[in-house]
mmCIF file of C-alpha atoms in Angstrom:
data_model
loop_
_atom_site.group_PDB
_atom_site.id
_atom_site.type_symbol
_atom_site.label_atom_id
_atom_site.label_comp_id
_atom_site.label_asym_id
_atom_site.label_seq_id
_atom_site.Cartn_x
_atom_site.Cartn_y
_atom_site.Cartn_z
ATOM 1 C CA UNK A 1 97.489 117.840 119.981
ATOM 2 C CA UNK A 2 94.034 119.228 120.662
ATOM 3 C CA UNK A 3 93.008 119.009 124.301
ATOM 4 C CA UNK A 4 94.559 116.502 126.713
ATOM 5 C CA UNK A 5 94.120 112.797 127.436
ATOM 6 C CA UNK A 6 91.840 113.708 130.340
ATOM 7 C CA UNK A 7 89.275 114.955 127.813
ATOM 8 C CA UNK A 8 88.377 111.334 127.120
ATOM 9 C CA UNK A 9 85.163 110.931 129.148
ATOM 10 C CA UNK A 10 85.745 109.893 132.762
ATOM 11 C CA UNK A 11 82.690 107.660 132.591
ATOM 12 C CA UNK A 12 84.295 105.727 129.753
ATOM 13 C CA UNK A 13 87.571 105.508 131.663
ATOM 14 C CA UNK A 14 85.773 103.941 134.625
ATOM 15 C CA UNK A 15 83.508 101.715 132.511
ATOM 16 C CA UNK A 16 85.216 100.576 129.306
ATOM 17 C CA UNK A 17 83.364 101.134 126.035
ATOM 18 C CA UNK A 18 81.375 98.217 124.702
ATOM 19 C CA UNK A 19 82.169 98.955 121.070
ATOM 20 C CA UNK A 20 84.886 100.733 119.074
ATOM 21 C CA UNK A 21 85.030 101.429 115.342
ATOM 22 C CA UNK A 22 88.443 102.004 113.737
ATOM 23 C CA UNK A 23 88.217 103.756 110.354
ATOM 24 C CA UNK A 24 91.246 103.179 108.116
ATOM 25 C CA UNK A 25 90.003 103.718 104.578
ATOM 26 C CA UNK A 26 93.269 103.706 102.666
ATOM 27 C CA UNK A 27 95.702 101.136 101.259
ATOM 28 C CA UNK A 28 96.733 97.669 102.423
ATOM 29 C CA UNK A 29 99.821 98.921 104.237
ATOM 30 C CA UNK A 30 97.821 101.493 106.180
ATOM 31 C CA UNK A 31 95.370 98.801 107.268
ATOM 32 C CA UNK A 32 98.149 96.472 108.433
ATOM 33 C CA UNK A 33 99.883 99.287 110.303
ATOM 34 C CA UNK A 34 96.639 100.022 112.157
ATOM 35 C CA UNK A 35 96.921 96.674 113.951
ATOM 36 C CA UNK A 36 99.168 97.973 116.771
ATOM 37 C CA UNK A 37 96.434 100.435 117.778
ATOM 38 C CA UNK A 38 93.790 97.726 117.488
ATOM 39 C CA UNK A 39 95.904 95.389 119.650
ATOM 40 C CA UNK A 40 96.377 98.208 122.193
ATOM 41 C CA UNK A 41 92.599 98.654 122.442
ATOM 42 C CA UNK A 42 92.084 94.911 122.816
ATOM 43 C CA UNK A 43 94.641 94.642 125.632
ATOM 44 C CA UNK A 44 93.236 97.665 127.449
ATOM 45 C CA UNK A 45 89.619 96.512 127.149
ATOM 46 C CA UNK A 46 89.527 92.719 126.604
ATOM 47 C CA UNK A 47 85.731 92.552 126.324
ATOM 48 C CA UNK A 48 85.234 95.415 123.866
ATOM 49 C CA UNK A 49 83.841 94.709 120.389
ATOM 50 C CA UNK A 50 86.282 96.161 117.850
ATOM 51 C CA UNK A 51 85.067 96.685 114.294
ATOM 52 C CA UNK A 52 87.128 98.100 111.433
ATOM 53 C CA UNK A 53 86.014 100.060 108.369
ATOM 54 C CA UNK A 54 88.220 99.674 105.282
ATOM 55 C CA UNK A 55 88.107 100.009 101.510
ATOM 56 C CA UNK A 56 87.088 96.936 99.558
ATOM 57 C CA UNK A 57 90.199 95.008 98.544
ATOM 58 C CA UNK A 58 92.195 95.837 101.679
ATOM 59 C CA UNK A 59 90.382 93.634 104.198
ATOM 60 C CA UNK A 60 92.440 90.509 103.472
ATOM 61 C CA UNK A 61 95.353 91.681 105.599
ATOM 62 C CA UNK A 62 93.179 91.646 108.769
ATOM 63 C CA UNK A 63 90.573 88.970 107.945
ATOM 64 C CA UNK A 64 92.041 86.480 110.426
ATOM 65 C CA UNK A 65 92.806 88.985 113.187
ATOM 66 C CA UNK A 66 91.802 87.673 116.623
ATOM 67 C CA UNK A 67 91.331 91.255 117.818
ATOM 68 C CA UNK A 68 88.565 92.213 115.385
ATOM 69 C CA UNK A 69 84.879 91.283 115.577
ATOM 70 C CA UNK A 70 83.673 92.580 112.219
ATOM 71 C CA UNK A 71 85.108 94.245 109.133
ATOM 72 C CA UNK A 72 82.946 96.781 107.303
ATOM 73 C CA UNK A 73 83.895 97.163 103.650
ATOM 74 C CA UNK A 74 83.075 100.197 101.526
ATOM 75 C CA UNK A 75 83.976 100.839 97.861
ATOM 76 C CA UNK A 76 86.735 103.363 97.350
ATOM 77 C CA UNK A 77 84.469 105.362 95.047
ATOM 78 C CA UNK A 78 80.844 104.532 95.882
ATOM 79 C CA UNK A 79 77.923 106.224 94.190
ATOM 80 C CA UNK A 80 76.300 108.992 96.209
ATOM 81 C CA UNK A 81 73.208 106.984 97.140
ATOM 82 C CA UNK A 82 75.200 103.929 98.190
ATOM 83 C CA UNK A 83 77.549 106.137 100.177
ATOM 84 C CA UNK A 84 74.687 107.792 102.068
ATOM 85 C CA UNK A 85 72.898 104.508 102.782
ATOM 86 C CA UNK A 86 76.093 102.967 104.153
ATOM 87 C CA UNK A 87 76.912 106.041 106.229
ATOM 88 C CA UNK A 88 73.452 106.172 107.781
ATOM 89 C CA UNK A 89 73.691 102.519 108.785
ATOM 90 C CA UNK A 90 76.642 103.460 110.968
ATOM 91 C CA UNK A 91 74.740 106.188 112.819
ATOM 92 C CA UNK A 92 75.754 106.168 116.499
ATOM 93 C CA UNK A 93 76.290 102.418 116.565
ATOM 94 C CA UNK A 94 79.559 102.689 118.513
ATOM 95 C CA UNK A 95 80.599 104.072 121.871
ATOM 96 C CA UNK A 96 83.904 105.209 120.336
ATOM 97 C CA UNK A 97 84.933 105.833 116.721
ATOM 98 C CA UNK A 98 88.508 106.539 115.629
ATOM 99 C CA UNK A 99 89.577 107.928 112.246
ATOM 100 C CA UNK A 100 93.156 107.041 111.288
ATOM 101 C CA UNK A 101 93.074 108.918 107.979
ATOM 102 C CA UNK A 102 92.861 112.739 107.839
ATOM 103 C CA UNK A 103 90.417 112.821 104.929
ATOM 104 C CA UNK A 104 86.850 114.044 104.643
ATOM 105 C CA UNK A 105 85.175 110.646 104.354
ATOM 106 C CA UNK A 106 86.908 108.843 107.248
ATOM 107 C CA UNK A 107 86.295 111.822 109.519
ATOM 108 C CA UNK A 108 82.637 111.872 108.467
ATOM 109 C CA UNK A 109 82.311 108.116 109.036
ATOM 110 C CA UNK A 110 83.723 108.483 112.543
ATOM 111 C CA UNK A 111 81.378 111.396 113.231
ATOM 112 C CA UNK A 112 78.332 109.383 112.195
ATOM 113 C CA UNK A 113 79.350 106.132 113.864
ATOM 114 C CA UNK A 114 80.622 107.150 117.288
ATOM 115 C CA UNK A 115 79.018 108.719 120.299
ATOM 116 C CA UNK A 116 82.580 109.848 121.108
ATOM 117 C CA UNK A 117 85.059 110.468 118.293
ATOM 118 C CA UNK A 118 88.764 111.059 117.851
ATOM 119 C CA UNK A 119 90.988 111.143 114.794
ATOM 120 C CA UNK A 120 93.996 112.407 112.889
ATOM 121 C CA UNK A 121 93.656 115.737 111.059
ATOM 122 C CA UNK A 122 95.957 118.040 109.135
ATOM 123 C CA UNK A 123 96.688 121.099 111.247
ATOM 124 C CA UNK A 124 95.884 123.655 108.548
ATOM 125 C CA UNK A 125 93.358 126.445 108.222
ATOM 126 C CA UNK A 126 91.720 124.663 105.282
ATOM 127 C CA UNK A 127 91.099 121.550 107.368
ATOM 128 C CA UNK A 128 89.928 123.336 110.495
ATOM 129 C CA UNK A 129 86.246 122.732 109.779
ATOM 130 C CA UNK A 130 86.683 118.980 110.352
ATOM 131 C CA UNK A 131 87.545 119.512 114.009
ATOM 132 C CA UNK A 132 83.899 120.118 114.861
ATOM 133 C CA UNK A 133 83.137 116.500 113.925
ATOM 134 C CA UNK A 134 85.545 115.087 116.522
ATOM 135 C CA UNK A 135 85.745 115.302 120.301
ATOM 136 C CA UNK A 136 89.527 115.012 120.060
ATOM 137 C CA UNK A 137 91.953 115.354 117.194
ATOM 138 C CA UNK A 138 95.683 114.810 116.799
ATOM 139 C CA UNK A 139 97.760 116.753 114.228
ATOM 140 C CA UNK A 140 98.664 114.427 111.364
ATOM 141 C CA UNK A 141 102.416 114.434 110.675
ATOM 142 C CA UNK A 142 103.043 113.225 107.132
ATOM 143 C CA UNK A 143 106.845 113.611 107.199
ATOM 144 C CA UNK A 144 108.535 112.988 110.525
ATOM 145 C CA UNK A 145 106.445 110.361 112.329
ATOM 146 C CA UNK A 146 106.186 106.697 111.379
ATOM 147 C CA UNK A 147 102.686 105.518 110.478
ATOM 148 C CA UNK A 148 102.629 103.063 113.404
ATOM 149 C CA UNK A 149 103.480 105.828 115.872
ATOM 150 C CA UNK A 150 100.989 108.174 114.234
ATOM 151 C CA UNK A 151 98.223 105.646 114.728
ATOM 152 C CA UNK A 152 99.334 104.936 118.293
ATOM 153 C CA UNK A 153 98.991 108.617 119.165
ATOM 154 C CA UNK A 154 95.285 107.828 119.461
ATOM 155 C CA UNK A 155 96.089 105.312 122.211
ATOM 156 C CA UNK A 156 97.355 108.284 124.191
ATOM 157 C CA UNK A 157 94.103 110.110 123.519
ATOM 158 C CA UNK A 158 92.193 107.111 124.873
ATOM 159 C CA UNK A 159 94.440 106.948 127.926
ATOM 160 C CA UNK A 160 95.552 103.381 127.228
ATOM 161 C CA UNK A 161 98.990 101.774 126.944
ATOM 162 C CA UNK A 162 100.403 101.748 123.406
ATOM 163 C CA UNK A 163 101.575 98.350 122.132
ATOM 164 C CA UNK A 164 103.684 98.573 118.995
ATOM 165 C CA UNK A 165 103.380 95.014 117.665
ATOM 166 C CA UNK A 166 102.230 94.841 114.039
ATOM 167 C CA UNK A 167 99.820 91.906 114.119
ATOM 168 C CA UNK A 168 99.982 89.426 111.234
ATOM 169 C CA UNK A 169 97.518 86.545 111.294
ATOM 170 C CA UNK A 170 96.240 83.716 109.138
ATOM 171 C CA UNK A 171 93.880 80.764 109.321
ATOM 172 C CA UNK A 172 94.399 77.004 109.328
ATOM 173 C CA UNK A 173 93.246 76.787 105.713
ATOM 174 C CA UNK A 174 95.976 79.291 104.801
ATOM 175 C CA UNK A 175 98.572 76.946 106.305
ATOM 176 C CA UNK A 176 97.145 74.097 104.228
ATOM 177 C CA UNK A 177 97.485 76.223 101.084
ATOM 178 C CA UNK A 178 101.158 76.757 101.830
ATOM 179 C CA UNK A 179 101.739 73.081 102.631
ATOM 180 C CA UNK A 180 100.279 72.102 99.253
ATOM 181 C CA UNK A 181 102.348 74.716 97.439
ATOM 182 C CA UNK A 182 105.639 73.630 98.984
ATOM 183 C CA UNK A 183 105.146 69.858 98.979
ATOM 184 C CA UNK A 184 108.593 68.268 98.870
ATOM 185 C CA UNK A 185 110.474 65.346 100.355
ATOM 186 C CA UNK A 186 113.579 67.476 100.809
ATOM 187 C CA UNK A 187 114.371 70.005 103.569
ATOM 188 C CA UNK A 188 113.805 73.474 102.171
ATOM 189 C CA UNK A 189 115.756 76.650 102.832
ATOM 190 C CA UNK A 190 113.155 79.044 101.510
ATOM 191 C CA UNK A 191 113.675 82.618 100.408
ATOM 192 C CA UNK A 192 110.754 84.785 99.342
ATOM 193 C CA UNK A 193 111.103 87.458 96.681
ATOM 194 C CA UNK A 194 108.143 89.813 96.322
ATOM 195 C CA UNK A 195 108.998 91.566 93.095
ATOM 196 C CA UNK A 196 105.911 93.571 92.177
ATOM 197 C CA UNK A 197 104.753 96.672 94.059
ATOM 198 C CA UNK A 198 101.418 98.251 93.196
ATOM 199 C CA UNK A 199 103.052 101.251 91.515
ATOM 200 C CA UNK A 200 105.912 101.434 89.010
ATOM 201 C CA UNK A 201 107.770 104.104 90.958
ATOM 202 C CA UNK A 202 108.467 101.554 93.722
ATOM 203 C CA UNK A 203 109.677 98.869 91.302
ATOM 204 C CA UNK A 204 113.173 97.435 91.028
ATOM 205 C CA UNK A 205 114.494 96.144 87.689
ATOM 206 C CA UNK A 206 113.908 92.585 86.444
ATOM 207 C CA UNK A 207 117.596 91.869 85.856
ATOM 208 C CA UNK A 208 118.357 92.620 89.489
ATOM 209 C CA UNK A 209 115.736 90.163 90.715
ATOM 210 C CA UNK A 210 117.092 87.450 88.426
ATOM 211 C CA UNK A 211 120.663 87.999 89.617
ATOM 212 C CA UNK A 212 119.638 87.855 93.274
ATOM 213 C CA UNK A 213 117.557 84.714 92.704
ATOM 214 C CA UNK A 214 120.452 82.903 91.011
ATOM 215 C CA UNK A 215 122.750 83.921 93.873
ATOM 216 C CA UNK A 216 120.311 82.397 96.365
ATOM 217 C CA UNK A 217 120.027 79.187 94.341
ATOM 218 C CA UNK A 218 123.814 78.894 94.137
ATOM 219 C CA UNK A 219 123.898 79.075 97.937
ATOM 220 C CA UNK A 220 121.401 76.262 98.446
ATOM 221 C CA UNK A 221 118.141 78.176 98.810
ATOM 222 C CA UNK A 222 114.803 77.522 97.140
ATOM 223 C CA UNK A 223 113.303 80.696 95.692
ATOM 224 C CA UNK A 224 109.587 81.470 95.954
ATOM 225 C CA UNK A 225 108.034 84.378 94.067
ATOM 226 C CA UNK A 226 104.957 85.910 95.688
ATOM 227 C CA UNK A 227 102.402 88.266 94.210
ATOM 228 C CA UNK A 228 98.741 89.146 93.982
ATOM 229 C CA UNK A 229 96.139 88.161 91.443
ATOM 230 C CA UNK A 230 95.916 91.335 89.341
ATOM 231 C CA UNK A 231 96.509 90.671 85.642
ATOM 232 C CA UNK A 232 99.485 93.016 85.333
ATOM 233 C CA UNK A 233 101.127 91.463 88.392
ATOM 234 C CA UNK A 234 100.574 87.911 87.187
ATOM 235 C CA UNK A 235 102.040 88.767 83.782
ATOM 236 C CA UNK A 236 105.069 90.477 85.311
ATOM 237 C CA UNK A 237 105.899 87.619 87.675
ATOM 238 C CA UNK A 238 105.291 84.975 84.988
ATOM 239 C CA UNK A 239 107.777 86.671 82.651
ATOM 240 C CA UNK A 240 110.267 87.094 85.475
ATOM 241 C CA UNK A 241 109.905 83.428 86.436
ATOM 242 C CA UNK A 242 111.384 82.434 83.048
ATOM 243 C CA UNK A 243 114.698 83.950 84.166
ATOM 244 C CA UNK A 244 114.652 82.284 87.581
ATOM 245 C CA UNK A 245 116.801 79.292 88.596
ATOM 246 C CA UNK A 246 115.386 75.753 88.307
ATOM 247 C CA UNK A 247 113.084 74.819 91.171
ATOM 248 C CA UNK A 248 111.746 78.352 91.656
ATOM 249 C CA UNK A 249 108.110 78.373 92.798
ATOM 250 C CA UNK A 250 105.822 80.995 91.273
ATOM 251 C CA UNK A 251 103.150 81.548 93.930
ATOM 252 C CA UNK A 252 101.742 84.751 92.409
ATOM 253 C CA UNK A 253 97.948 84.698 92.448
ATOM 254 C CA UNK A 254 97.828 81.277 94.112
ATOM 255 C CA UNK A 255 97.600 82.316 97.765
ATOM 256 C CA UNK A 256 95.361 84.483 99.900
ATOM 257 C CA UNK A 257 96.995 87.337 101.768
ATOM 258 C CA UNK A 258 96.851 85.229 104.917
ATOM 259 C CA UNK A 259 98.499 82.295 103.159
ATOM 260 C CA UNK A 260 101.153 84.603 101.704
ATOM 261 C CA UNK A 261 101.912 85.805 105.228
ATOM 262 C CA UNK A 262 102.130 82.197 106.420
ATOM 263 C CA UNK A 263 104.541 81.438 103.566
ATOM 264 C CA UNK A 264 106.725 84.420 104.444
ATOM 265 C CA UNK A 265 106.855 83.247 108.074
ATOM 266 C CA UNK A 266 108.659 80.087 106.873
ATOM 267 C CA UNK A 267 111.312 81.957 104.896
ATOM 268 C CA UNK A 268 114.965 82.238 105.864
ATOM 269 C CA UNK A 269 115.137 85.621 104.106
ATOM 270 C CA UNK A 270 112.665 87.956 102.427
ATOM 271 C CA UNK A 271 113.476 90.622 99.814
ATOM 272 C CA UNK A 272 110.908 93.106 98.556
ATOM 273 C CA UNK A 273 110.117 96.722 97.675
ATOM 274 C CA UNK A 274 107.942 99.220 99.545
ATOM 275 C CA UNK A 275 104.808 97.074 99.676
ATOM 276 C CA UNK A 276 102.546 95.429 102.231
ATOM 277 C CA UNK A 277 104.326 92.047 102.099
ATOM 278 C CA UNK A 278 107.556 93.746 103.144
ATOM 279 C CA UNK A 279 105.738 95.109 106.204
ATOM 280 C CA UNK A 280 104.442 91.583 106.852
ATOM 281 C CA UNK A 281 107.928 90.055 106.701
ATOM 282 C CA UNK A 282 109.342 92.695 109.040
ATOM 283 C CA UNK A 283 106.520 92.206 111.541
ATOM 284 C CA UNK A 284 107.031 88.432 111.556
ATOM 285 C CA UNK A 285 110.694 88.767 112.507
ATOM 286 C CA UNK A 286 111.926 87.311 109.210
ATOM 287 C CA UNK A 287 115.294 88.742 108.080
ATOM 288 C CA UNK A 288 114.090 91.346 105.593
ATOM 289 C CA UNK A 289 115.783 93.404 102.896
ATOM 290 C CA UNK A 290 113.556 96.319 101.876
ATOM 291 C CA UNK A 291 114.303 98.185 98.638
ATOM 292 C CA UNK A 292 113.353 101.849 98.954
ATOM 293 C CA UNK A 293 113.476 104.628 96.390
ATOM 294 C CA UNK A 294 111.490 107.879 96.576
ATOM 295 C CA UNK A 295 109.360 106.815 99.575
ATOM 296 C CA UNK A 296 110.055 108.341 102.987
ATOM 297 C CA UNK A 297 111.480 105.634 105.319
ATOM 298 C CA UNK A 298 110.679 107.704 108.398
ATOM 299 C CA UNK A 299 106.984 107.313 107.618
ATOM 300 C CA UNK A 300 106.840 104.072 105.616
ATOM 301 C CA UNK A 301 109.900 101.978 106.482
ATOM 302 C CA UNK A 302 108.965 98.433 107.562
ATOM 303 C CA UNK A 303 108.351 98.346 111.308
ATOM 304 C CA UNK A 304 110.939 95.887 112.711
ATOM 305 C CA UNK A 305 109.810 93.005 114.888
ATOM 306 C CA UNK A 306 109.719 93.974 118.588
ATOM 307 C CA UNK A 307 110.553 97.631 117.903
ATOM 308 C CA UNK A 308 109.185 99.865 120.662
ATOM 309 C CA UNK A 309 106.876 102.796 119.998
ATOM 310 C CA UNK A 310 109.034 105.439 121.674
ATOM 311 C CA UNK A 311 111.058 106.324 118.556
ATOM 312 C CA UNK A 312 110.954 106.094 114.767
ATOM 313 C CA UNK A 313 112.968 103.090 113.541
ATOM 314 C CA UNK A 314 114.362 104.863 110.448
ATOM 315 C CA UNK A 315 116.166 107.995 109.346
ATOM 316 C CA UNK A 316 115.089 109.781 106.202
ATOM 317 C CA UNK A 317 118.318 109.252 104.254
ATOM 318 C CA UNK A 318 120.782 106.417 103.837
ATOM 319 C CA UNK A 319 120.772 102.639 103.840
ATOM 320 C CA UNK A 320 120.414 101.401 107.408
ATOM 321 C CA UNK A 321 119.541 98.469 109.627
ATOM 322 C CA UNK A 322 116.930 98.161 112.353
ATOM 323 C CA UNK A 323 116.307 94.877 114.146
ATOM 324 C CA UNK A 324 115.537 92.189 111.570
ATOM 325 C CA UNK A 325 115.241 94.694 108.697
ATOM 326 C CA UNK A 326 117.879 96.086 106.344
ATOM 327 C CA UNK A 327 116.583 99.068 104.396
ATOM 328 C CA UNK A 328 118.431 99.808 101.152
ATOM 329 C CA UNK A 329 118.019 103.166 99.463
ATOM 330 C CA UNK A 330 119.112 104.156 96.001
ATOM 331 C CA UNK A 331 122.361 106.133 96.025
ATOM 332 C CA UNK A 332 121.248 109.231 94.097
ATOM 333 C CA UNK A 333 121.482 112.592 95.880
ATOM 334 C CA UNK A 334 117.752 113.253 95.427
ATOM 335 C CA UNK A 335 116.728 110.228 97.516
ATOM 336 C CA UNK A 336 114.170 110.280 98.992
ATOM 337 C CA UNK A 337 112.406 112.872 96.831
ATOM 338 C CA UNK A 338 108.941 111.821 98.122
ATOM 339 C CA UNK A 339 107.641 112.025 94.546
ATOM 340 C CA UNK A 340 105.852 109.371 92.516
ATOM 341 C CA UNK A 341 108.661 108.443 90.140
ATOM 342 C CA UNK A 342 110.962 110.539 88.001
ATOM 343 C CA UNK A 343 108.031 111.251 85.674
ATOM 344 C CA UNK A 344 106.036 112.580 88.634
ATOM 345 C CA UNK A 345 103.253 110.011 88.239
ATOM 346 C CA UNK A 346 102.584 106.521 89.592
ATOM 347 C CA UNK A 347 103.147 104.905 86.181
ATOM 348 C CA UNK A 348 106.684 106.289 85.925
ATOM 349 C CA UNK A 349 109.816 104.587 87.226
ATOM 350 C CA UNK A 350 112.398 105.850 89.712
ATOM 351 C CA UNK A 351 116.019 106.088 88.573
ATOM 352 C CA UNK A 352 117.251 105.514 92.122
ATOM 353 C CA UNK A 353 115.702 102.028 92.103
ATOM 354 C CA UNK A 354 116.378 101.220 88.462
ATOM 355 C CA UNK A 355 120.067 101.952 89.066
ATOM 356 C CA UNK A 356 120.313 100.022 92.350
ATOM 357 C CA UNK A 357 122.953 97.300 91.731
ATOM 358 C CA UNK A 358 122.142 93.692 92.555
ATOM 359 C CA UNK A 359 125.557 93.546 94.229
ATOM 360 C CA UNK A 360 124.318 95.917 96.944
ATOM 361 C CA UNK A 361 121.279 93.755 97.595
ATOM 362 C CA UNK A 362 123.423 90.615 97.768
ATOM 363 C CA UNK A 363 125.860 92.355 100.125
ATOM 364 C CA UNK A 364 122.945 93.238 102.414
ATOM 365 C CA UNK A 365 121.823 89.602 102.364
ATOM 366 C CA UNK A 366 125.308 88.329 103.196
#
């Protein structure tokens, strides 16, 4: 780590900052796993205005957060002029700016926005030039530190107490959406299956999902399928729904992210791959079965409810249990390879997941 916690300005320590910008321009899971740091800032400085800068399409996971004043949204690939105009609007608007992603753009955004800046950076000669844009930087560990703990390293830089709770929130209208979806006169023992990750290399096979769903139905549960509104996802879940037991609810594309989180909170059990909804289920304390293939659990395993920040919850290899989460890995010797599928691209599939037997998933549920 560059410098020491005492390098955070003494004046700021004595008089809390009025405004903080958290830059987390990456995917949905990264944004959700930034909420422990945001909650830590809120608890340390209750009156501070906390804004967050994210890519368009990822804001839904924090829209209802009680800790955040404003969400700035930027396209993932803006044109040069739009990028410059947006960046200049940030110029020195914040007392503190924090970059949670070790890329060029988030570091630059933090540099422009904050009168005092800190962030995560790769500790390599090639990346050394970025250090001049930050008052403090923390070496980014992409292998051996969980994303929650990596983000919380900036709490140490700020000299505040780290709180490890992943914050999941929704609005009253989200609850109404769920009530309308699940209208029934009968008591419901809900299970949620989230079957579609963003990338093929994280995907389990259709036959496995069908077998697990029928097992749940035979044991008195009502199955709900969740999913987003992208065309490919809707098509996948619709086809899968044809093989589901009677009474299965297909909620794909029908709920906001907040409403999906509210739905998951009512489930007896959740099963899903390496995707943001699996992180949501884990954070809510719902019994969760997470299906992992090539991804590194040390970095990306779902953060269990009430897990403390002093240690990673997961080992790199092997199926394991932590708190309310059971993490199942494929049994091949190459797992986890950390690659994007056996074809080495995000459109390819992973043999370790395709060969994962439904019997193992059912055993984890039992």
